[in-house]
mmCIF file of C-alpha atoms and ligand atoms in Angstrom:
data_model
loop_
_atom_site.group_PDB
_atom_site.id
_atom_site.type_symbol
_atom_site.label_atom_id
_atom_site.label_comp_id
_atom_site.label_asym_id
_atom_site.label_seq_id
_atom_site.Cartn_x
_atom_site.Cartn_y
_atom_site.Cartn_z
ATOM 1 C CA GLU E 908 -22.653 -24.187 -13.699
ATOM 2 C CA TYR E 909 -25.006 -22.065 -11.651
ATOM 3 C CA PRO E 910 -28.077 -24.326 -11.735
ATOM 4 C CA MET E 911 -25.757 -26.858 -10.029
ATOM 5 C CA ILE E 912 -26.041 -24.693 -6.915
ATOM 6 C CA CYS E 913 -28.516 -27.316 -5.624
ATOM 7 C CA PHE E 914 -25.613 -29.786 -5.246
ATOM 8 C CA ASN E 915 -23.419 -27.422 -3.218
ATOM 9 C CA GLY E 916 -22.414 -28.313 0.326
ATOM 10 C CA GLY E 917 -23.189 -26.678 3.643
ATOM 11 C CA ARG E 918 -24.389 -29.554 5.840
ATOM 12 C CA PRO E 919 -23.689 -29.447 9.601
ATOM 13 C CA GLU E 920 -22.174 -32.332 11.612
ATOM 14 C CA ALA E 921 -24.448 -34.914 13.253
ATOM 15 C CA ASP E 922 -24.223 -32.956 16.555
ATOM 16 C CA GLY E 923 -25.475 -29.751 14.899
ATOM 17 C CA THR E 924 -22.093 -27.997 14.901
ATOM 18 C CA TYR E 925 -20.343 -26.911 11.756
ATOM 19 C CA THR E 926 -17.005 -25.408 10.737
ATOM 20 C CA GLU E 927 -16.612 -21.779 9.734
ATOM 21 C CA ARG E 928 -15.470 -23.044 6.370
ATOM 22 C CA THR E 929 -18.728 -24.920 5.872
ATOM 23 C CA LYS E 930 -20.778 -21.874 6.796
ATOM 24 C CA ILE E 931 -18.818 -19.313 4.768
ATOM 25 C CA GLY E 932 -18.430 -21.695 1.846
ATOM 26 C CA MET E 933 -22.174 -22.160 1.634
ATOM 27 C CA ILE E 934 -23.081 -18.465 1.886
ATOM 28 C CA SER E 935 -20.328 -17.450 -0.554
ATOM 29 C CA VAL E 936 -21.288 -19.948 -3.209
ATOM 30 C CA ILE E 937 -24.947 -18.909 -3.057
ATOM 31 C CA ILE E 938 -23.982 -15.249 -3.486
ATOM 32 C CA HIS E 939 -21.621 -16.230 -6.307
ATOM 33 C CA GLU E 940 -24.055 -18.386 -8.260
ATOM 34 C CA VAL E 941 -26.886 -15.863 -7.967
ATOM 35 C CA GLY E 942 -24.454 -13.299 -9.393
ATOM 36 C CA HIS E 943 -24.066 -15.434 -12.500
ATOM 37 C CA ASN E 944 -27.647 -14.501 -13.423
ATOM 38 C CA PHE E 945 -26.128 -11.159 -14.393
ATOM 39 C CA PHE E 946 -22.572 -12.102 -15.456
ATOM 40 C CA PRO E 947 -22.621 -13.825 -17.981
ATOM 41 C CA MET E 948 -26.293 -14.695 -18.389
ATOM 42 C CA ILE E 949 -27.710 -11.178 -18.883
ATOM 43 C CA ILE E 950 -24.514 -9.254 -19.671
ATOM 44 C CA ASN E 951 -23.781 -12.093 -22.039
ATOM 45 C CA SER E 952 -19.991 -12.352 -22.499
ATOM 46 C CA ASP E 953 -18.342 -15.431 -24.028
ATOM 47 C CA GLU E 954 -17.412 -17.749 -21.137
ATOM 48 C CA ARG E 955 -15.418 -20.140 -23.288
ATOM 49 C CA GLN E 956 -13.230 -17.345 -24.633
ATOM 50 C CA TRP E 957 -12.826 -14.990 -21.640
ATOM 51 C CA THR E 958 -13.402 -16.572 -18.245
ATOM 52 C CA TRP E 959 -12.569 -13.327 -16.452
ATOM 53 C CA MET E 960 -15.468 -11.458 -18.066
ATOM 54 C CA ASP E 961 -17.985 -13.534 -16.149
ATOM 55 C CA GLU E 962 -16.029 -15.052 -13.233
ATOM 56 C CA GLY E 963 -13.891 -11.955 -12.584
ATOM 57 C CA LEU E 964 -16.748 -9.460 -12.742
ATOM 58 C CA ASN E 965 -18.983 -11.831 -10.778
ATOM 59 C CA THR E 966 -16.314 -12.349 -8.091
ATOM 60 C CA PHE E 967 -16.094 -8.561 -7.824
ATOM 61 C CA VAL E 968 -19.850 -8.125 -7.232
ATOM 62 C CA GLN E 969 -19.681 -11.129 -4.877
ATOM 63 C CA TYR E 970 -17.082 -9.201 -2.842
ATOM 64 C CA LEU E 971 -19.392 -6.170 -2.610
ATOM 65 C CA THR E 972 -22.360 -8.343 -1.655
ATOM 66 C CA GLU E 973 -20.459 -10.215 1.068
ATOM 67 C CA LYS E 974 -19.521 -6.900 2.704
ATOM 68 C CA GLU E 975 -23.164 -5.839 2.649
ATOM 69 C CA PHE E 976 -24.008 -9.125 4.406
ATOM 70 C CA ASP E 977 -21.372 -8.700 7.132
ATOM 71 C CA ARG E 978 -18.729 -5.957 7.437
ATOM 72 C CA ASN E 979 -16.244 -8.542 8.678
ATOM 73 C CA TYR E 980 -17.120 -11.223 6.120
ATOM 74 C CA PRO E 981 -13.979 -13.337 5.500
ATOM 75 C CA THR E 982 -14.074 -12.719 1.752
ATOM 76 C CA ARG E 983 -11.633 -14.927 -0.085
ATOM 77 C CA ARG E 984 -10.996 -12.884 -3.202
ATOM 78 C CA GLY E 985 -11.069 -9.254 -4.216
ATOM 79 C CA SER E 986 -8.952 -7.286 -1.735
ATOM 80 C CA ALA E 987 -5.573 -5.946 -2.837
ATOM 81 C CA ARG E 988 -3.689 -7.507 0.070
ATOM 82 C CA ASP E 989 -4.903 -11.016 -0.755
ATOM 83 C CA ILE E 990 -3.659 -11.045 -4.374
ATOM 84 C CA ARG E 991 -0.044 -10.206 -3.516
ATOM 85 C CA SER E 992 1.382 -13.688 -3.113
ATOM 86 C CA TYR E 993 -0.112 -14.775 -6.459
ATOM 87 C CA MET E 994 1.040 -11.736 -8.422
ATOM 88 C CA GLY E 995 4.509 -11.784 -6.885
ATOM 89 C CA GLY E 996 4.905 -15.518 -7.557
ATOM 90 C CA ASP E 997 6.699 -17.580 -10.239
ATOM 91 C CA LYS E 998 6.010 -15.794 -13.537
ATOM 92 C CA SER E 999 6.477 -18.968 -15.579
ATOM 93 C CA ARG E 1000 3.212 -20.210 -14.049
ATOM 94 C CA ILE E 1001 1.193 -17.001 -14.357
ATOM 95 C CA SER E 1002 -0.781 -15.953 -17.455
ATOM 96 C CA PRO E 1003 -2.024 -12.466 -18.299
ATOM 97 C CA ILE E 1004 -5.745 -12.096 -17.568
ATOM 98 C CA MET E 1005 -6.212 -11.567 -21.322
ATOM 99 C CA THR E 1006 -5.549 -15.225 -22.114
ATOM 100 C CA ASN E 1007 -7.964 -17.679 -23.691
ATOM 101 C CA SER E 1008 -9.761 -19.757 -21.076
ATOM 102 C CA GLU E 1009 -8.255 -23.045 -22.285
ATOM 103 C CA SER E 1010 -4.669 -21.834 -21.740
ATOM 104 C CA ILE E 1011 -4.727 -20.289 -18.280
ATOM 105 C CA TYR E 1012 -2.349 -21.185 -15.462
ATOM 106 C CA GLN E 1013 -3.867 -20.939 -11.958
ATOM 107 C CA PHE E 1014 -7.456 -20.604 -13.127
ATOM 108 C CA GLY E 1015 -8.891 -19.284 -9.859
ATOM 109 C CA ASN E 1016 -6.274 -16.602 -9.259
ATOM 110 C CA ASN E 1017 -6.123 -15.608 -12.919
ATOM 111 C CA ALA E 1018 -9.793 -15.417 -13.856
ATOM 112 C CA TYR E 1019 -11.505 -14.839 -10.487
ATOM 113 C CA GLY E 1020 -9.137 -13.272 -7.963
ATOM 114 C CA LYS E 1021 -6.991 -10.913 -10.021
ATOM 115 C CA PRO E 1022 -9.736 -9.297 -12.141
ATOM 116 C CA ALA E 1023 -11.939 -8.903 -9.028
ATOM 117 C CA THR E 1024 -9.028 -7.224 -7.253
ATOM 118 C CA ALA E 1025 -8.265 -5.038 -10.271
ATOM 119 C CA LEU E 1026 -11.847 -3.742 -10.238
ATOM 120 C CA ASN E 1027 -11.706 -3.091 -6.493
ATOM 121 C CA ILE E 1028 -8.475 -1.115 -6.960
ATOM 122 C CA LEU E 1029 -10.052 0.889 -9.790
ATOM 123 C CA ARG E 1030 -12.992 1.633 -7.507
ATOM 124 C CA GLU E 1031 -11.104 2.498 -4.321
ATOM 125 C CA THR E 1032 -7.800 3.900 -5.522
ATOM 126 C CA VAL E 1033 -7.788 4.894 -9.200
ATOM 127 C CA MET E 1034 -11.274 6.179 -10.128
ATOM 128 C CA GLY E 1035 -13.103 6.605 -6.825
ATOM 129 C CA ARG E 1036 -16.392 4.915 -5.946
ATOM 130 C CA GLU E 1037 -18.725 7.431 -7.574
ATOM 131 C CA LEU E 1038 -17.114 7.390 -11.018
ATOM 132 C CA PHE E 1039 -16.411 3.659 -10.949
ATOM 133 C CA ASP E 1040 -19.936 2.685 -9.912
ATOM 134 C CA TYR E 1041 -21.453 4.912 -12.577
ATOM 135 C CA ALA E 1042 -19.225 3.452 -15.307
ATOM 136 C CA PHE E 1043 -19.668 -0.169 -14.162
ATOM 137 C CA LYS E 1044 -23.464 0.212 -14.142
ATOM 138 C CA GLU E 1045 -23.289 1.879 -17.546
ATOM 139 C CA TYR E 1046 -21.357 -1.141 -18.892
ATOM 140 C CA SER E 1047 -24.054 -3.431 -17.482
ATOM 141 C CA ARG E 1048 -26.845 -1.297 -18.963
ATOM 142 C CA ARG E 1049 -25.255 -1.002 -22.388
ATOM 143 C CA TRP E 1050 -24.401 -4.671 -22.718
ATOM 144 C CA ALA E 1051 -27.414 -6.300 -21.094
ATOM 145 C CA PHE E 1052 -28.824 -8.927 -23.515
ATOM 146 C CA ARG E 1053 -25.868 -8.316 -25.837
ATOM 147 C CA HIS E 1054 -22.466 -9.954 -26.297
ATOM 148 C CA PRO E 1055 -19.656 -7.751 -24.976
ATOM 149 C CA SER E 1056 -16.001 -8.493 -25.699
ATOM 150 C CA PRO E 1057 -13.130 -7.268 -23.503
ATOM 151 C CA ALA E 1058 -12.705 -4.121 -25.588
ATOM 152 C CA ASP E 1059 -16.350 -3.234 -24.924
ATOM 153 C CA PHE E 1060 -15.744 -3.444 -21.187
ATOM 154 C CA PHE E 1061 -12.493 -1.457 -21.328
ATOM 155 C CA ARG E 1062 -14.002 1.218 -23.586
ATOM 156 C CA THR E 1063 -17.208 1.664 -21.586
ATOM 157 C CA MET E 1064 -15.348 2.011 -18.285
ATOM 158 C CA GLU E 1065 -13.285 4.782 -19.884
ATOM 159 C CA ASP E 1066 -15.879 6.740 -21.830
ATOM 160 C CA ALA E 1067 -18.554 6.561 -19.113
ATOM 161 C CA SER E 1068 -16.104 7.941 -16.543
ATOM 162 C CA SER E 1069 -13.896 10.024 -18.853
ATOM 163 C CA VAL E 1070 -10.862 8.554 -17.096
ATOM 164 C CA ASP E 1071 -7.991 7.342 -19.280
ATOM 165 C CA LEU E 1072 -7.400 3.793 -18.057
ATOM 166 C CA ASP E 1073 -5.235 2.501 -20.917
ATOM 167 C CA TRP E 1074 -2.248 2.170 -18.614
ATOM 168 C CA PHE E 1075 -4.308 0.149 -16.137
ATOM 169 C CA TRP E 1076 -5.756 -2.309 -18.671
ATOM 170 C CA ARG E 1077 -2.338 -2.738 -20.220
ATOM 171 C CA GLY E 1078 -0.556 -3.491 -16.945
ATOM 172 C CA TRP E 1079 -3.196 -5.475 -15.079
ATOM 173 C CA PHE E 1080 -4.885 -7.340 -17.963
ATOM 174 C CA TYR E 1081 -2.176 -7.780 -20.625
ATOM 175 C CA THR E 1082 0.953 -8.447 -18.527
ATOM 176 C CA THR E 1083 2.002 -10.568 -15.558
ATOM 177 C CA ASP E 1084 3.850 -7.710 -13.880
ATOM 178 C CA HIS E 1085 3.197 -7.080 -10.207
ATOM 179 C CA VAL E 1086 3.248 -4.003 -7.989
ATOM 180 C CA ASP E 1087 6.366 -3.412 -5.947
ATOM 181 C CA MET E 1088 7.099 0.204 -5.138
ATOM 182 C CA ALA E 1089 9.860 1.347 -2.819
ATOM 183 C CA LEU E 1090 10.823 4.508 -0.984
ATOM 184 C CA ASP E 1091 14.261 4.585 -2.580
ATOM 185 C CA GLN E 1092 15.582 7.748 -0.998
ATOM 186 C CA VAL E 1093 14.241 10.398 1.365
ATOM 187 C CA ARG E 1094 16.034 13.753 1.672
ATOM 188 C CA TRP E 1095 14.826 15.993 4.472
ATOM 189 C CA LEU E 1096 15.438 19.704 3.922
ATOM 190 C CA GLN E 1097 14.630 22.773 5.966
ATOM 191 C CA ILE E 1098 14.938 26.408 4.882
ATOM 192 C CA ASP E 1099 17.991 28.415 5.948
ATOM 193 C CA THR E 1100 16.257 31.107 8.035
ATOM 194 C CA GLN E 1101 19.010 33.707 7.448
ATOM 195 C CA ASP E 1102 18.809 34.363 11.217
ATOM 196 C CA PRO E 1103 22.383 34.091 12.597
ATOM 197 C CA ASP E 1104 21.252 32.949 16.079
ATOM 198 C CA VAL E 1105 19.041 30.152 14.670
ATOM 199 C CA GLU E 1106 21.528 28.993 12.052
ATOM 200 C CA SER E 1107 24.474 29.047 14.428
ATOM 201 C CA ALA E 1108 22.586 26.873 16.923
ATOM 202 C CA PHE E 1109 21.662 24.509 14.068
ATOM 203 C CA ASP E 1110 25.306 24.227 12.969
ATOM 204 C CA ARG E 1111 26.450 23.630 16.554
ATOM 205 C CA ALA E 1112 23.894 20.851 17.067
ATOM 206 C CA ALA E 1113 24.892 19.257 13.756
ATOM 207 C CA SER E 1114 28.533 19.335 14.784
ATOM 208 C CA GLU E 1115 27.776 17.806 18.196
ATOM 209 C CA ASN E 1116 25.698 15.076 16.561
ATOM 210 C CA GLU E 1117 28.644 13.894 14.474
ATOM 211 C CA PRO E 1118 29.743 10.411 15.593
ATOM 212 C CA ALA E 1119 32.864 10.409 17.744
ATOM 213 C CA ASP E 1120 36.148 9.535 16.028
ATOM 214 C CA VAL E 1121 37.651 6.302 17.340
ATOM 215 C CA SER E 1122 41.213 7.662 17.346
ATOM 216 C CA LEU E 1123 40.183 10.745 19.327
ATOM 217 C CA ILE E 1124 38.382 8.554 21.871
ATOM 218 C CA ARG E 1125 41.506 6.408 22.388
ATOM 219 C CA ASP E 1126 43.831 9.441 22.368
ATOM 220 C CA ALA E 1127 41.905 10.894 25.309
ATOM 221 C CA SER E 1128 43.853 8.528 27.590
ATOM 222 C CA TYR E 1129 46.691 7.529 25.256
ATOM 223 C CA ILE E 1130 48.061 11.097 24.915
ATOM 224 C CA THR E 1131 48.471 12.121 28.520
ATOM 225 C CA GLU E 1132 49.146 15.769 27.736
ATOM 226 C CA THR E 1133 49.213 17.771 24.506
ATOM 227 C CA TYR E 1134 51.661 20.593 23.845
ATOM 228 C CA LEU E 1135 48.774 23.046 24.024
ATOM 229 C CA GLU E 1136 47.792 21.749 27.463
ATOM 230 C CA ALA E 1137 51.396 21.877 28.664
ATOM 231 C CA ASP E 1138 52.107 25.362 27.341
ATOM 232 C CA PRO E 1139 49.220 27.957 27.503
ATOM 233 C CA SER E 1140 51.316 30.459 25.592
ATOM 234 C CA LEU E 1141 50.548 28.457 22.426
ATOM 235 C CA HIS E 1142 46.890 29.601 22.539
ATOM 236 C CA ASP E 1143 45.628 32.197 20.054
ATOM 237 C CA PHE E 1144 42.278 33.428 18.599
ATOM 238 C CA TYR E 1145 41.520 30.075 16.934
ATOM 239 C CA THR E 1146 41.989 27.963 20.044
ATOM 240 C CA THR E 1147 40.061 30.280 22.355
ATOM 241 C CA THR E 1148 37.098 31.469 20.262
ATOM 242 C CA ASP E 1149 33.830 29.507 19.905
ATOM 243 C CA PRO E 1150 33.564 28.830 16.154
ATOM 244 C CA PHE E 1151 29.740 29.043 16.355
ATOM 245 C CA MET E 1152 29.762 32.406 18.131
ATOM 246 C CA VAL E 1153 27.372 34.965 16.581
ATOM 247 C CA LEU E 1154 28.927 38.423 16.082
ATOM 248 C CA GLU E 1155 27.000 41.685 16.214
ATOM 249 C CA LEU E 1156 28.186 42.204 12.654
ATOM 250 C CA ASP E 1157 26.495 38.956 11.562
ATOM 251 C CA LYS E 1158 23.169 40.280 12.880
ATOM 252 C CA VAL E 1159 23.539 43.679 11.211
ATOM 253 C CA GLU E 1160 24.350 42.062 7.865
ATOM 254 C CA SER E 1161 21.391 39.692 8.229
ATOM 255 C CA GLN E 1162 19.016 42.619 8.866
ATOM 256 C CA GLU E 1163 20.344 44.304 5.727
ATOM 257 C CA ARG E 1164 19.585 41.210 3.662
ATOM 258 C CA LEU E 1165 16.068 40.891 5.107
ATOM 259 C CA GLY E 1166 15.457 44.577 4.371
ATOM 260 C CA LYS E 1167 15.756 43.828 0.668
ATOM 261 C CA MET E 1168 13.099 41.065 0.786
ATOM 262 C CA ASN E 1169 9.328 41.432 0.464
ATOM 263 C CA THR E 1170 6.927 40.251 3.190
ATOM 264 C CA GLU E 1171 6.098 37.020 1.321
ATOM 265 C CA GLU E 1172 9.750 36.034 1.132
ATOM 266 C CA ILE E 1173 10.288 36.810 4.820
ATOM 267 C CA ALA E 1174 7.203 34.770 5.798
ATOM 268 C CA LEU E 1175 8.575 31.823 3.821
ATOM 269 C CA LEU E 1176 11.929 32.061 5.629
ATOM 270 C CA GLN E 1177 10.170 32.013 9.012
ATOM 271 C CA SER E 1178 7.597 29.326 8.133
ATOM 272 C CA GLY E 1179 9.626 26.457 9.599
ATOM 273 C CA LYS E 1180 8.428 24.230 6.747
ATOM 274 C CA ASN E 1181 10.026 20.873 6.034
ATOM 275 C CA TYR E 1182 10.737 19.654 2.532
ATOM 276 C CA TYR E 1183 10.939 15.962 1.761
ATOM 277 C CA GLU E 1184 12.426 15.103 -1.596
ATOM 278 C CA ILE E 1185 11.415 11.486 -2.110
ATOM 279 C CA THR E 1186 12.592 9.138 -4.838
ATOM 280 C CA PHE E 1187 10.203 6.255 -5.539
ATOM 281 C CA ARG E 1188 11.362 3.132 -7.351
ATOM 282 C CA ASN E 1189 9.123 0.888 -9.443
ATOM 283 C CA LYS E 1190 10.562 -2.588 -8.849
ATOM 284 C CA GLY E 1191 7.607 -4.731 -9.922
ATOM 285 C CA GLY E 1192 6.713 -3.225 -13.295
ATOM 286 C CA LEU E 1193 3.068 -2.243 -12.760
ATOM 287 C CA VAL E 1194 2.609 1.494 -12.478
ATOM 288 C CA MET E 1195 0.231 2.605 -9.746
ATOM 289 C CA PRO E 1196 -0.723 5.811 -7.948
ATOM 290 C CA LEU E 1197 1.656 6.814 -5.160
ATOM 291 C CA ILE E 1198 -0.127 6.988 -1.807
ATOM 292 C CA VAL E 1199 2.160 8.685 0.687
ATOM 293 C CA GLU E 1200 1.343 9.213 4.333
ATOM 294 C CA PHE E 1201 3.343 11.565 6.555
ATOM 295 C CA GLU E 1202 3.070 11.168 10.311
ATOM 296 C CA LEU E 1203 4.203 14.451 11.851
ATOM 297 C CA ASP E 1204 5.938 14.989 15.178
ATOM 298 C CA ASN E 1205 2.700 16.501 16.543
ATOM 299 C CA GLY E 1206 0.800 13.290 15.767
ATOM 300 C CA GLU E 1207 -1.028 14.722 12.752
ATOM 301 C CA LYS E 1208 -1.222 12.584 9.613
ATOM 302 C CA LEU E 1209 -1.158 13.910 6.042
ATOM 303 C CA LEU E 1210 -2.120 11.717 3.097
ATOM 304 C CA HIS E 1211 -1.041 12.547 -0.462
ATOM 305 C CA ARG E 1212 -2.398 10.702 -3.499
ATOM 306 C CA ILE E 1213 -0.315 11.123 -6.647
ATOM 307 C CA PRO E 1214 -1.992 9.764 -9.819
ATOM 308 C CA ALA E 1215 -0.276 6.951 -11.729
ATOM 309 C CA GLU E 1216 0.459 9.421 -14.558
ATOM 310 C CA ILE E 1217 3.563 10.407 -12.572
ATOM 311 C CA TRP E 1218 5.092 7.284 -14.187
ATOM 312 C CA LYS E 1219 4.172 8.347 -17.736
ATOM 313 C CA MET E 1220 7.767 8.311 -18.991
ATOM 314 C CA SER E 1221 8.187 4.725 -17.694
ATOM 315 C CA GLU E 1222 11.313 5.637 -15.758
ATOM 316 C CA PRO E 1223 12.418 3.184 -13.046
ATOM 317 C CA THR E 1224 12.290 6.028 -10.511
ATOM 318 C CA VAL E 1225 10.392 9.274 -10.004
ATOM 319 C CA THR E 1226 11.212 12.045 -7.549
ATOM 320 C CA LYS E 1227 8.764 14.443 -5.940
ATOM 321 C CA VAL E 1228 9.004 17.062 -3.208
ATOM 322 C CA PHE E 1229 6.435 17.176 -0.380
ATOM 323 C CA VAL E 1230 6.087 20.033 2.114
ATOM 324 C CA THR E 1231 5.023 19.530 5.724
ATOM 325 C CA PRO E 1232 4.419 22.174 8.435
ATOM 326 C CA THR E 1233 6.445 20.288 11.054
ATOM 327 C CA PRO E 1234 8.998 17.445 10.815
ATOM 328 C CA ALA E 1235 7.759 13.974 9.896
ATOM 329 C CA VAL E 1236 8.562 11.070 12.219
ATOM 330 C CA ARG E 1237 7.385 8.444 9.735
ATOM 331 C CA ILE E 1238 6.641 8.243 6.014
ATOM 332 C CA ALA E 1239 4.675 5.303 4.616
ATOM 333 C CA LEU E 1240 4.055 4.384 0.984
ATOM 334 C CA ASP E 1241 0.644 2.729 0.522
ATOM 335 C CA PRO E 1242 -0.207 2.633 4.276
ATOM 336 C CA MET E 1243 -3.580 0.898 3.725
ATOM 337 C CA LEU E 1244 -2.210 -1.823 1.405
ATOM 338 C CA GLU E 1245 -4.459 -0.718 -1.453
ATOM 339 C CA THR E 1246 -2.116 -1.165 -4.444
ATOM 340 C CA ALA E 1247 -1.241 -4.883 -3.923
ATOM 341 C CA ASP E 1248 2.418 -4.032 -3.286
ATOM 342 C CA VAL E 1249 4.053 -7.448 -2.850
ATOM 343 C CA ASP E 1250 6.956 -6.256 -0.686
ATOM 344 C CA MET E 1251 6.125 -3.721 2.030
ATOM 345 C CA SER E 1252 9.543 -3.922 3.713
ATOM 346 C CA ASP E 1253 10.856 -1.039 1.568
ATOM 347 C CA ASN E 1254 7.766 1.171 1.929
ATOM 348 C CA TYR E 1255 8.628 2.895 5.209
ATOM 349 C CA TRP E 1256 10.933 5.702 6.296
ATOM 350 C CA PRO E 1257 12.590 5.077 8.585
ATOM 351 C CA ALA E 1258 12.638 1.324 7.920
ATOM 352 C CA ARG E 1259 10.068 -0.447 10.081
ATOM 353 C CA PRO E 1260 10.970 -3.647 11.892
ATOM 354 C CA GLU E 1261 8.357 -6.337 11.227
ATOM 355 C CA PRO E 1262 8.317 -8.801 14.101
ATOM 356 C CA SER E 1263 7.299 -12.343 13.314
ATOM 357 C CA ARG E 1264 7.307 -15.535 15.331
ATOM 358 C CA PHE E 1265 8.700 -18.965 14.842
ATOM 359 C CA GLU E 1266 7.544 -21.968 16.786
ATOM 360 C CA ILE E 1267 10.012 -24.201 18.570
ATOM 361 C CA PHE E 1268 7.491 -27.014 18.804
ATOM 362 C CA LYS E 1269 5.302 -28.018 15.891
ATOM 363 C CA SER E 1270 1.818 -26.694 16.469
ATOM 364 C CA GLU E 1271 -1.123 -28.983 15.923
ATOM 365 C CA SER E 1272 -3.436 -26.310 14.613
ATOM 366 C CA GLU E 1273 -3.155 -23.574 12.040
ATOM 367 C CA LEU E 1274 -6.896 -23.039 11.835
ATOM 368 C CA ARG E 1275 -8.731 -20.103 13.384
ATOM 369 C CA TRP E 1276 -10.055 -20.442 16.961
ATOM 370 C CA GLY E 1277 -7.536 -23.221 17.626
ATOM 371 C CA ALA E 1278 -9.569 -25.749 15.654
ATOM 372 C CA THR E 1279 -8.073 -29.007 14.474
ATOM 373 C CA ARG E 1280 -9.016 -31.371 11.688
ATOM 374 C CA ASP E 1281 -10.869 -33.606 14.150
ATOM 375 C CA GLU E 1282 -12.659 -30.940 16.166
ATOM 376 C CA ASN E 1283 -14.400 -27.818 14.837
ATOM 377 C CA PRO E 1284 -14.361 -24.544 16.856
ATOM 378 C CA MET E 1285 -17.981 -24.989 18.037
ATOM 379 C CA GLN E 1286 -17.139 -28.452 19.423
ATOM 380 C CA ARG E 1287 -13.929 -27.142 20.985
ATOM 381 C CA SER E 1288 -15.808 -24.287 22.646
ATOM 382 C CA GLN E 1289 -18.366 -26.776 24.044
ATOM 383 C CA ARG E 1290 -15.572 -29.029 25.391
ATOM 384 C CA SER E 1291 -13.948 -25.963 26.986
ATOM 385 C CA SER E 1292 -17.137 -24.891 28.773
ATOM 386 C CA GLU E 1293 -17.579 -28.457 30.063
ATOM 387 C CA LEU E 1294 -14.032 -28.155 31.507
ATOM 388 C CA GLU E 1295 -14.991 -24.916 33.301
ATOM 389 C CA ASN E 1296 -18.028 -26.604 34.833
ATOM 390 C CA VAL E 1297 -15.836 -29.397 36.226
ATOM 391 C CA GLU E 1298 -13.480 -26.861 37.836
ATOM 392 C CA ASP E 1299 -16.421 -25.126 39.525
HETATM 393 ZN ZN1 ZN N 780 -18.484 -18.627 -11.097
#
């Protein structure tokens, strides 16, 4: 394969212009084929048996190299968000990564894209860059000029980092499960302050926020006069007293209760903290860390990372309580799309509308920069500047 690099494309048009695809394709394939010097030629895995051990690892280092070339490099494979449509697709046409090379469905996604993405997720989300890079280099050092099998890769990544990754290898390399986590339920709780004035105002607001009853709305005009309105002598304590009124006695009793508490307990009552009891559902099968972002009403953002071990009992749901200093206006699960969650519509609280567009008229171009099959973006830009000159 890689000596064939000399036959790879990358030629411009006769007028000197070229498509982005031509340019990126040429640079990418050079980076890729040079990478094969290391995987599998030096770290000499068996290509015929395990395609992913050379193509997957090489696609991963290709990803890193492309980003060192250009921060905005349009890398095709390796980021979590780009693997979602493949992993969430028809499972009858998806093989586990740990499948012999002769028997793989969707060769490119299976042996290049998914393992490269898995390594990126280990690096960014599961292990962290420092531990991952150390372990990955250690694998390369240990197995240079030797013949590693998959178990050698899995074992070295674990013992060089001392991170237990069994769950990750099992899910990502031995199954066709995908990631689909959901915010199943969010319960927002605040502490009862034991202060009668505060609690009474809270109860009053809650009562006023109740939706109006349809019958009462219609009765407002339908019943022209009630007996109580017609005859004031029917009034008593219950019709004339504000049910949320705070009595002096309420305050005295509250002070007595507070008197029996220590300063820590009183501080907790007055902290104004918010408690969010969140139930997460694993819909896709793959267990992953929970990355939960709270956006508070003061604009501050809090990010919590819960390790994948929270799923260790393999329950379909897990529930955890988070504490925030002020109320949250938005909660997002995996806000940076780093777990390859295939359905983000159930990852937000409150639910987030996702606007999309449909075209009434069929568009000629779906390529970037408005290019078409007959005209590349450089040619189109030239034609456009000629148009501007005419208008001048
Ligand atoms: Zn390759």
